[in-house]
PDB file of C-alpha atoms and ligand atoms in Angstrom:
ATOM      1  CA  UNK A 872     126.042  75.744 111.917  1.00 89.00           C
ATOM      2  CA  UNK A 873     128.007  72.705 112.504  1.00 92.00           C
ATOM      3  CA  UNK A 874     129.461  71.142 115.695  1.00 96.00           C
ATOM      4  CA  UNK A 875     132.017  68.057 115.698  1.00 96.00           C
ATOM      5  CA  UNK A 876     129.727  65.857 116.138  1.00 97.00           C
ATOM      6  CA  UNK A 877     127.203  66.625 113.850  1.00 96.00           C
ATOM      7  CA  UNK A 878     130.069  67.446 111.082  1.00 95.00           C
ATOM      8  CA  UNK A 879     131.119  63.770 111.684  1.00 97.00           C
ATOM      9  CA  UNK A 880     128.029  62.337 111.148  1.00 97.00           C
ATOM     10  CA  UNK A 881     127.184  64.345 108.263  1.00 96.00           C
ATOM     11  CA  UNK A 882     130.555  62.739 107.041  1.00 96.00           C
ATOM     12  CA  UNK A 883     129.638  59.509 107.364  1.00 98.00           C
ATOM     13  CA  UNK A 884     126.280  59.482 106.754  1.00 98.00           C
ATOM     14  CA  UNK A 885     126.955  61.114 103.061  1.00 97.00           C
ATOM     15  CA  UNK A 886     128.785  57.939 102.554  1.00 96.00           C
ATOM     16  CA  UNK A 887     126.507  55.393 104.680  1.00 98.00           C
ATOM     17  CA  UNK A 888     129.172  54.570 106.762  1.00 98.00           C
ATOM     18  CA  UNK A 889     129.210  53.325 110.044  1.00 98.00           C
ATOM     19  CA  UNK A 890     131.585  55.135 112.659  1.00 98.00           C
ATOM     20  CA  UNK A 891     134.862  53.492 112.365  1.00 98.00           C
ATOM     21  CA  UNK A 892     138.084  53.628 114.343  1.00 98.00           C
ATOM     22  CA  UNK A 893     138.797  57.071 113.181  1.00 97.00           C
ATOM     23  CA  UNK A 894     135.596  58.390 113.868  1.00 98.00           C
ATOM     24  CA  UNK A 895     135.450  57.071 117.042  1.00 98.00           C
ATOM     25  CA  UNK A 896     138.966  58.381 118.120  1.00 98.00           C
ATOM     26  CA  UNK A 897     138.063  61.791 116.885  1.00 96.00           C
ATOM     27  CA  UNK A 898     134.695  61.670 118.878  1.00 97.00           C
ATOM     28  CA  UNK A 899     137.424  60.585 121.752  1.00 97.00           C
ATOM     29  CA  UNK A 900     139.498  63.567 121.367  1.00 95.00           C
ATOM     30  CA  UNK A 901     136.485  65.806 121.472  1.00 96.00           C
ATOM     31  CA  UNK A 902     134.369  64.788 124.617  1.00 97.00           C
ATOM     32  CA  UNK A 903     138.086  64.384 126.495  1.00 96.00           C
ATOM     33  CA  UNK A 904     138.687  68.101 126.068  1.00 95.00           C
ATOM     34  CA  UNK A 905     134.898  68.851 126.608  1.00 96.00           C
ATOM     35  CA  UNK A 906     136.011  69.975 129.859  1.00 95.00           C
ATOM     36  CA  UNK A 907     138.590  72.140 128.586  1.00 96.00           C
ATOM     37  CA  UNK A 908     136.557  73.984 126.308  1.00 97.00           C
ATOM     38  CA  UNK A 909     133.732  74.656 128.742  1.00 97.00           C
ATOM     39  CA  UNK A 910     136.644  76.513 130.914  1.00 96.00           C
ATOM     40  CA  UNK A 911     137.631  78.292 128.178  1.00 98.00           C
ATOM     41  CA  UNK A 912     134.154  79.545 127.415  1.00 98.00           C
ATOM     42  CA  UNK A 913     133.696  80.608 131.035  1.00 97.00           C
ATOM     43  CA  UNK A 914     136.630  82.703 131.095  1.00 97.00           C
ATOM     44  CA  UNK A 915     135.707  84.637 128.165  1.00 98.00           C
ATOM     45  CA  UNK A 916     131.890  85.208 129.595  1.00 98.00           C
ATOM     46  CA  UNK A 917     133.856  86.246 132.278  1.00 97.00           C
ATOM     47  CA  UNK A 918     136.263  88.560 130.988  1.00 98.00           C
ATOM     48  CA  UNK A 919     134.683  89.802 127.516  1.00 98.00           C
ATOM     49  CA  UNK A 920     134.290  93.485 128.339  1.00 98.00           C
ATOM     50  CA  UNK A 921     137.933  93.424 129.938  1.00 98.00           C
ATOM     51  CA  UNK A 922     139.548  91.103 127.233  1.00 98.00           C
ATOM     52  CA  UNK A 923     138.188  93.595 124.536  1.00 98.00           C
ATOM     53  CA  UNK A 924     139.181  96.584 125.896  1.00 98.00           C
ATOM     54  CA  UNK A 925     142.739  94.860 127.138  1.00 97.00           C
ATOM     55  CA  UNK A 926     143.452  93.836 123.615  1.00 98.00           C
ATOM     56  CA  UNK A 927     142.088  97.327 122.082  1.00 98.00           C
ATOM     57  CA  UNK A 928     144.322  99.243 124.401  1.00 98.00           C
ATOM     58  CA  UNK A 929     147.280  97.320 123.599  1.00 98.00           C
ATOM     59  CA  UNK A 930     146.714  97.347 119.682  1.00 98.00           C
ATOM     60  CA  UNK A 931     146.600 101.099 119.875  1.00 98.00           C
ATOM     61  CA  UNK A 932     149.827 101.645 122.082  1.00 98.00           C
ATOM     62  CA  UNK A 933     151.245  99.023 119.152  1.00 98.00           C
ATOM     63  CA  UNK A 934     149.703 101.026 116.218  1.00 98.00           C
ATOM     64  CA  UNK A 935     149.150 104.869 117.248  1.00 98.00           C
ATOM     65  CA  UNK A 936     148.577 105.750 114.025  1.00 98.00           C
ATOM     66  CA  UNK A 937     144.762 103.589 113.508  1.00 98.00           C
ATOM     67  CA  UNK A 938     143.623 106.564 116.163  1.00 98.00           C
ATOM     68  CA  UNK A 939     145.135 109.267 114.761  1.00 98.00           C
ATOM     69  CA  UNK A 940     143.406 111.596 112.246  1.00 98.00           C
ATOM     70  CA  UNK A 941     143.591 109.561 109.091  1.00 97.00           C
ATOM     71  CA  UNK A 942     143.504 106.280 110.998  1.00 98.00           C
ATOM     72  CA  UNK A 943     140.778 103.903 110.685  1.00 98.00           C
ATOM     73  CA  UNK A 944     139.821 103.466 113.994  1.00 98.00           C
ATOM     74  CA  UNK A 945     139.763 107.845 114.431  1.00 98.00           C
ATOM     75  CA  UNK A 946     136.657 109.472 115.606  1.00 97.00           C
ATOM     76  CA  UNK A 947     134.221 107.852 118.564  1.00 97.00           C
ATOM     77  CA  UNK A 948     132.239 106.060 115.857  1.00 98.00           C
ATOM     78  CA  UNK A 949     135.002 104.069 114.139  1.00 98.00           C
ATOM     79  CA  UNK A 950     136.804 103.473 117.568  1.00 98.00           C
ATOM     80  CA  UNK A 951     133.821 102.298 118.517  1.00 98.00           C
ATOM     81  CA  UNK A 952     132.830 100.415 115.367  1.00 98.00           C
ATOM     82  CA  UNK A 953     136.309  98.807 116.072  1.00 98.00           C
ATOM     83  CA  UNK A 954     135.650  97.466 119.437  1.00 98.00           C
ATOM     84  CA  UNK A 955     132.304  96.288 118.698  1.00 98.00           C
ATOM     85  CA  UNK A 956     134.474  94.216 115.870  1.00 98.00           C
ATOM     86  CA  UNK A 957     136.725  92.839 118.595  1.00 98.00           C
ATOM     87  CA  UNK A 958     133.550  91.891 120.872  1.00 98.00           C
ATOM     88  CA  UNK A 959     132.256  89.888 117.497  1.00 98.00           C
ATOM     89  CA  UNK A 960     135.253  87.941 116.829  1.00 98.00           C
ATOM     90  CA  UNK A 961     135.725  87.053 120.991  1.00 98.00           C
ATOM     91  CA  UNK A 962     131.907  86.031 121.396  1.00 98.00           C
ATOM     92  CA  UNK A 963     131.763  84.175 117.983  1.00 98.00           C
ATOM     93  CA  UNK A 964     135.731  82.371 118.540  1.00 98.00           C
ATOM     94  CA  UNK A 965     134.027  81.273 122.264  1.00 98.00           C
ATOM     95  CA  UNK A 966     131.251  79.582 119.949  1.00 98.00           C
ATOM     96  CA  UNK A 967     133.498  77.781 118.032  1.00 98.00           C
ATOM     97  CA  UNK A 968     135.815  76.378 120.919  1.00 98.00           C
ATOM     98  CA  UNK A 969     132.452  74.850 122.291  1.00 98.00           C
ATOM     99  CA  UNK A 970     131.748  73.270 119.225  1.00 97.00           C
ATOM    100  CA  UNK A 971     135.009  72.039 118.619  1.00 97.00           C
ATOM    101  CA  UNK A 972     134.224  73.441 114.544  1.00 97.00           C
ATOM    102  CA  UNK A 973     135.236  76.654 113.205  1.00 96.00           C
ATOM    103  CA  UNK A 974     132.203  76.441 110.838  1.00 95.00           C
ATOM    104  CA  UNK A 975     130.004  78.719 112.885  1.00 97.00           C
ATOM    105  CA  UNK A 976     132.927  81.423 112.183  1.00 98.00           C
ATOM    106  CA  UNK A 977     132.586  80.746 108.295  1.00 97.00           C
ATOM    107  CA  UNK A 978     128.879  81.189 108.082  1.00 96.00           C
ATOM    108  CA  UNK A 979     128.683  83.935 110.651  1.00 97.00           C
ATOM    109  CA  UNK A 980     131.957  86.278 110.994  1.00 98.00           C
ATOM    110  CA  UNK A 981     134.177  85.842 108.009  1.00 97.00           C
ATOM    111  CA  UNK A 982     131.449  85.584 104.828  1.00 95.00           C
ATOM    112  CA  UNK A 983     132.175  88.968 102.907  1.00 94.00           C
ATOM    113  CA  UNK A 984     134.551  90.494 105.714  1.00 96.00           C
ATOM    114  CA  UNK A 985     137.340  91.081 103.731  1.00 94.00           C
ATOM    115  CA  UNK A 986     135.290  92.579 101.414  1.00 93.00           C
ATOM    116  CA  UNK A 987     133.414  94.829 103.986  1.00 96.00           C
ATOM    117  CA  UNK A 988     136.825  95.261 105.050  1.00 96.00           C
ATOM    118  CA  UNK A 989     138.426  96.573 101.998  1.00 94.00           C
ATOM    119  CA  UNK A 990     135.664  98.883 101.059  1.00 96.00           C
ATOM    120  CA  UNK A 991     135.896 100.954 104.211  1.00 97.00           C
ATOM    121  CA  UNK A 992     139.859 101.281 104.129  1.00 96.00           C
ATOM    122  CA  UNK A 993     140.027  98.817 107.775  1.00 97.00           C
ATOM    123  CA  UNK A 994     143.353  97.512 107.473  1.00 97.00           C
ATOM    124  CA  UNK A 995     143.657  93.545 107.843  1.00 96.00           C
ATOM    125  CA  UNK A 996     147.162  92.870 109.649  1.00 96.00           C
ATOM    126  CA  UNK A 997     146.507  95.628 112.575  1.00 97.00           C
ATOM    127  CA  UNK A 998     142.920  93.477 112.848  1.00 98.00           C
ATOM    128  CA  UNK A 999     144.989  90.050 112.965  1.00 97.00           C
ATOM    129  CA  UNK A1000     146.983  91.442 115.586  1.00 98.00           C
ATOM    130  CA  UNK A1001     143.854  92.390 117.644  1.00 98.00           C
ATOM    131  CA  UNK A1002     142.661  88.774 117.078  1.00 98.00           C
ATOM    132  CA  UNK A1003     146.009  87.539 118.011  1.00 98.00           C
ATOM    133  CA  UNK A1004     145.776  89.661 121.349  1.00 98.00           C
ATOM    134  CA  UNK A1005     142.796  88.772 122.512  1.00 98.00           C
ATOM    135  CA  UNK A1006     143.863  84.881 122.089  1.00 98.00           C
ATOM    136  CA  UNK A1007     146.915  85.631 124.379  1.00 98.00           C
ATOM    137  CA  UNK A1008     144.665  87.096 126.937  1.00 98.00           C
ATOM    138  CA  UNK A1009     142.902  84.286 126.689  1.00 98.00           C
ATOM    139  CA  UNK A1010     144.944  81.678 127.572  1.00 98.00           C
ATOM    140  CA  UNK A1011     146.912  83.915 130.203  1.00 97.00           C
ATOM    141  CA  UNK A1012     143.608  83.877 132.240  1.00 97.00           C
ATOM    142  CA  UNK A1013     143.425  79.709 131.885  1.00 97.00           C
ATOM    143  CA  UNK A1014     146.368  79.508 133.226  1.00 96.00           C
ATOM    144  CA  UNK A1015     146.247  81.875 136.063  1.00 96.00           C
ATOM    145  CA  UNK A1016     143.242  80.029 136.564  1.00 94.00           C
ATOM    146  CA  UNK A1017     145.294  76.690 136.800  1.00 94.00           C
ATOM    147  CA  UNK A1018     144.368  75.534 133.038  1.00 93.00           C
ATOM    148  CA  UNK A1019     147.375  73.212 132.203  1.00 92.00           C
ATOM    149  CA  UNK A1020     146.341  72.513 128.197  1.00 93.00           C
ATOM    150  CA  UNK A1021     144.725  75.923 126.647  1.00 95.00           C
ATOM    151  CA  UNK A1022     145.365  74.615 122.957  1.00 95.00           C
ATOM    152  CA  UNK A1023     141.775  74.685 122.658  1.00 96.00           C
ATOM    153  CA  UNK A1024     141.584  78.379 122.747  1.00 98.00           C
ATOM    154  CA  UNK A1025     144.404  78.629 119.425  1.00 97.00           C
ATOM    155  CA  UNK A1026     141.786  77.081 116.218  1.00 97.00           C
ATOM    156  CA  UNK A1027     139.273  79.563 116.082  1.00 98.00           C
ATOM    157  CA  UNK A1028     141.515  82.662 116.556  1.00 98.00           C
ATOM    158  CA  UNK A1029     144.047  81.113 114.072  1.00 97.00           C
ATOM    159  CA  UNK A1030     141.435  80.190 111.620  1.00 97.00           C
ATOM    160  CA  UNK A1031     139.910  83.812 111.914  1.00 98.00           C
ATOM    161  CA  UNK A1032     143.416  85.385 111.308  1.00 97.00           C
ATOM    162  CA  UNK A1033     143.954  82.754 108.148  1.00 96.00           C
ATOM    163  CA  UNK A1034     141.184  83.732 106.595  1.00 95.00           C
ATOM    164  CA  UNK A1035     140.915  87.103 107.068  1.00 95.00           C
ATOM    165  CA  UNK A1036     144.705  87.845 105.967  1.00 91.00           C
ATOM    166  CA  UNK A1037     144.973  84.824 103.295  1.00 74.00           C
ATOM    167  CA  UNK A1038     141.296  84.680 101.431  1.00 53.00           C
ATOM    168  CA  UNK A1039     141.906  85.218  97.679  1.00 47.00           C
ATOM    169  CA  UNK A1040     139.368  87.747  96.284  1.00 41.00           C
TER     170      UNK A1040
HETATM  171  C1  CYC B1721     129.287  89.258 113.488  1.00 88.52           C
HETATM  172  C2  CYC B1721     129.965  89.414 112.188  1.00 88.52           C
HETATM  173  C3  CYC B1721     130.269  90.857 111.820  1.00 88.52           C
HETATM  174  C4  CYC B1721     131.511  91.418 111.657  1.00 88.52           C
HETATM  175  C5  CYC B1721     132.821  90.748 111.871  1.00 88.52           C
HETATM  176  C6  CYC B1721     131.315  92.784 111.258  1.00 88.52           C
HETATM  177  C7  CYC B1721     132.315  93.686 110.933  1.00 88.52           C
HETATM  178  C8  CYC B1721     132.187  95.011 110.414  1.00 88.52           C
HETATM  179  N1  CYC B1721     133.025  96.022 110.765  1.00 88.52           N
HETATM  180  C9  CYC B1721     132.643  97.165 110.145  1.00 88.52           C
HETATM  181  C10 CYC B1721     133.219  98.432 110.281  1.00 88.52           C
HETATM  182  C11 CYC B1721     134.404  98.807 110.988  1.00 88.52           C
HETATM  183  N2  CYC B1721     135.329  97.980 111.539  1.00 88.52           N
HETATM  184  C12 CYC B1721     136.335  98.708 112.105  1.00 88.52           C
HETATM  185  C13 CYC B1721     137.453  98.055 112.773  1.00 88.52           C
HETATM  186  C14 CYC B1721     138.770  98.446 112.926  1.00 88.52           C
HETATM  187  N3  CYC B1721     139.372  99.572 112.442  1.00 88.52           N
HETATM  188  C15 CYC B1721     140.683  99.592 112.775  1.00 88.52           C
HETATM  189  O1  CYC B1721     141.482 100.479 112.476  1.00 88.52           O
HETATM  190  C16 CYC B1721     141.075  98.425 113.588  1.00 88.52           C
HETATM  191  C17 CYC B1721     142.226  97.686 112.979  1.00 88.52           C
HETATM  192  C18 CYC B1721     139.793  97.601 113.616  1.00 88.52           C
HETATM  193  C19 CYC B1721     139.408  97.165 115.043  1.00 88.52           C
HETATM  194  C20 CYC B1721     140.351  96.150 115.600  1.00 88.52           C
HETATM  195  C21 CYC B1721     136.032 100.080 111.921  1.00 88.52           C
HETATM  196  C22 CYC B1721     136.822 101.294 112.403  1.00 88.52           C
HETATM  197  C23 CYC B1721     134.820 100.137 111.208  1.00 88.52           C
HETATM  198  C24 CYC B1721     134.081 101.369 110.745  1.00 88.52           C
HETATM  199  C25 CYC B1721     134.715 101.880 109.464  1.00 88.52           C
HETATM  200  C26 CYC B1721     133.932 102.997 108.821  1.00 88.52           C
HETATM  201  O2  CYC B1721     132.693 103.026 108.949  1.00 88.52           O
HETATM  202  O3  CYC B1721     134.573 103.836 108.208  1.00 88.52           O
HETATM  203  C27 CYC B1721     131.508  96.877 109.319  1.00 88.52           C
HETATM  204  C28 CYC B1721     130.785  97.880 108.430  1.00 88.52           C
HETATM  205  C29 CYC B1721     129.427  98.238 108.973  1.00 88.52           C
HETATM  206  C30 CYC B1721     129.500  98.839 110.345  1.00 88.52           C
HETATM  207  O4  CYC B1721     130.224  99.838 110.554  1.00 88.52           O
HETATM  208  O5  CYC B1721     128.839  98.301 111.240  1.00 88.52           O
HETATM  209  C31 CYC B1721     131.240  95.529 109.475  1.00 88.52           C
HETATM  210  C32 CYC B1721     130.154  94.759 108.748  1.00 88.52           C
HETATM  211  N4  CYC B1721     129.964  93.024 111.210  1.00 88.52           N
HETATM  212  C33 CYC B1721     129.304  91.878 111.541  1.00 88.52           C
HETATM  213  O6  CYC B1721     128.056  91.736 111.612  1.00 88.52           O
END
């Protein structure tokens, strides 16, 4: 797993470089929102359980169908396979927004998910929009909380959604 820093160093190390302007604005831009992040990541510790089951709630008043029989998400075991999902991609996304990276979400959430995906019939746009949600709910609570830049929050939840819905297999 990489963080920003240690992806930036890898960087220039590979070419035995030392850290130049660029390097050194981009380590800028990522200890100045340092506090940001950290925010971010305390709201979701916060607010998992209710962010979860906030964006489940709301998916399923969207999409009635992924609960009804013949839906994915129908019967206690696949509703709550589906949650559990949700819970991955919010603790995993609140990893990445502390590293600043969304490598950790490469190597630990998205390897083989669309495939995993695909075998069991779990539809990928009605999981977008659950990734989508939880983002919004997100970023609501920041700025309830007086959070005036919550852009932080967006990379890891957009990357997730990009690669999820766009991955050629
Ligand atoms: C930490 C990385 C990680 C991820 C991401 C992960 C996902 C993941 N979700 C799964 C299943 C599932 N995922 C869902 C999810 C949904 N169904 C819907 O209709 C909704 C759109 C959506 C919820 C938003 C469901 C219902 C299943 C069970 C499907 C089945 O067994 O038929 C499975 C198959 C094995 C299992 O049931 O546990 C995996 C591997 N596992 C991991 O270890």
């Amino acid at each position: 797993m990489r963080d920003a820093v240690t992806n930036l160093i890898r960087n220039y190390d590979i070419t035995g470089r030392y850290l130049d302007r660029n390097a050194i604005d981009s380590l800028k831009s990522y200890f100045d929102t340092g506090a940001a992040r950290i925010a971010a990541a305390g709201v979701i510790n916060a607010n998992a359980a209710a962010i979860v089951k906030q964006a489940s709630l709301q998916l399923f008043e969207e999409l009635p169908e992924l609960i009804r029989p013949g839906g994915n998400a129908y019967t206690t075991r696949r509703y709550a396979a589906c949650l559990r999902d949700l819970d991955y991609y919010l603790r995993y996304a609140s990893y990445a927004i502390v590293a600043g990276d969304t490598n950790v979400l490469d190597e630990r959430v998205l390897q083989g998910l669309r495939e995993t995906y695909n075998s069991l019939g779990t539809p990928i746009a009605p999981t977008v929009r659950g990734i989508q949600i939880m983002k919004s709910a997100i970023k609501d609570r920041l700025a309830l909380a007086g959070a005036t830049d919550t852009s932080c929050v967006d990379a890891p939840f957009d990357h997730m959604t990009r690669e999820i819905s766009e991955r050629d297999l």
